[in-house]
Amino acid sequence: MKETILCKYGEIVLKGLNKPQFEKALSAEMKRRIAPAGEFDIFHSQSILYLSPKNEECDIDFAVEFAKKVFGIATVARAAECEKNMDAIIKTAVEYLPEKIRGHKSFKVEGKRGDKRFPLTSPEIAREVGSAVGDLVPEVDVDLKNPEITAIVEIREDCAYIHAGSEKGAGGIPYGSCGKATLLLSGGIDSPVAGYMMARRGALIDAVHFESFPYTSERAEEKVAELASLVCEYTGRMRMKVISLTEIQEEMVKKIDQEYFTLLLRRCMMRLAARAARESGSMALVTGESLGQVASQTMPALVVTDSAVDMPVLRPLIGMDKEEIITIARKIGTFETSIQPYEDCCTVFTPKHPKTRPELEKVLIQEAKVDFEALENKAYEAMRVREIRRAIDN
Ligand code: ATP
Ligand code: MG
């Protein structure tokens, strides 16, 4: 029996004239992402993306798992495919459905006649298939109102598809369909979530990470690479630029009033990130900041930080509580890695009493004490680039 994977579009169904563009982006992304599961024909019709295995070697379970992490897809179902006549449909259903229904308390079959030329109505299809399948699983009740499992027979343009319900997809809109942004990625909980959230809204993401070796260790950088790789479960791949702040921080600590240290470091990070962003065609920066979380994330501090660059800074977590951010971090699988204790360049040389209500004028006076331009040029020239992939692609 042939199985096909049915991926239903999420928000793209609402797109008007731009829909074909989004569909194209979605197909291309899906093709790349399920490649490790084998060769599939990918085509779309009536707001469904079909993944049809080309040969026996295809691993359907694997493909379903990959497809569930592709943005733009609302639900994913693996289905048995058969000819569009009732004989074939019933034959396939009695072969395919009982093992999926067994072990549940109750079930029902639903018909979905996507092709209105099909001679039976949706309720008629449901009744015939339900009765044939029900005979084979007498221990499972039929419950039309509140079944534990709903099997579905979909009559589509070319074939019929039979499945036992669908799983939730990643939602959002197709990856890369809304322009490129550069994520400031630390080893913490927040920034991987911020990257995931912007990617889910269609931003193509690349990352910049700042290290401060030997104050931060090589292992700390590997932790960040691992976080990037976990985000790649949803984005497929990501370029991570690594910039060392060691010399800049050593110079700052000598010359700057310590209460301004964090803010000036953040402005410096923004400038370097914006430079990396421009070079790679990004139009915005993304950070994991959330209002009031720490001293450098009060409104006055954020304003001072932003004024260092002439590029929009997107902060998808700005209005979220830590608890809510952690829930997402757990869901996407980054949390356990994030909480491993490694140092971050933001935490070396940190002042005891950072400014929470900085005034830009005073900040600029402090900033003038260090030749940031020269130091940043040097740091930027020494930048390293790492290509990050999903674990499966390594
Ligand atoms: P997280 O590190 O999980 O983002 P946090 O609460 O530790 O959260 P901060 O250290 O205050 O946040 O940093 C705020 C934001 O600045 C981060 O979300 C991230 O976008 C950026 N950032 C911090 N440290 C680095 C770093 N070493 N490299 C790149 N970006 C960083
Ligand atoms: Mg951090």
Short mmCIF file of C-alpha atoms in Angstrom, two decimals, residues 159 204 231 283 350:
data_model
loop_
_atom_site.label_atom_id
_atom_site.label_comp_id
_atom_site.label_asym_id
_atom_site.label_seq_id
_atom_site.Cartn_x
_atom_site.Cartn_y
_atom_site.Cartn_z
CA CYS A 159 -6.72 10.01 -5.60
CA LEU A 204 15.71 34.14 6.94
CA VAL A 231 17.30 26.16 15.83
CA MET A 283 17.76 44.18 6.88
CA THR A 350 30.16 42.93 34.47
#
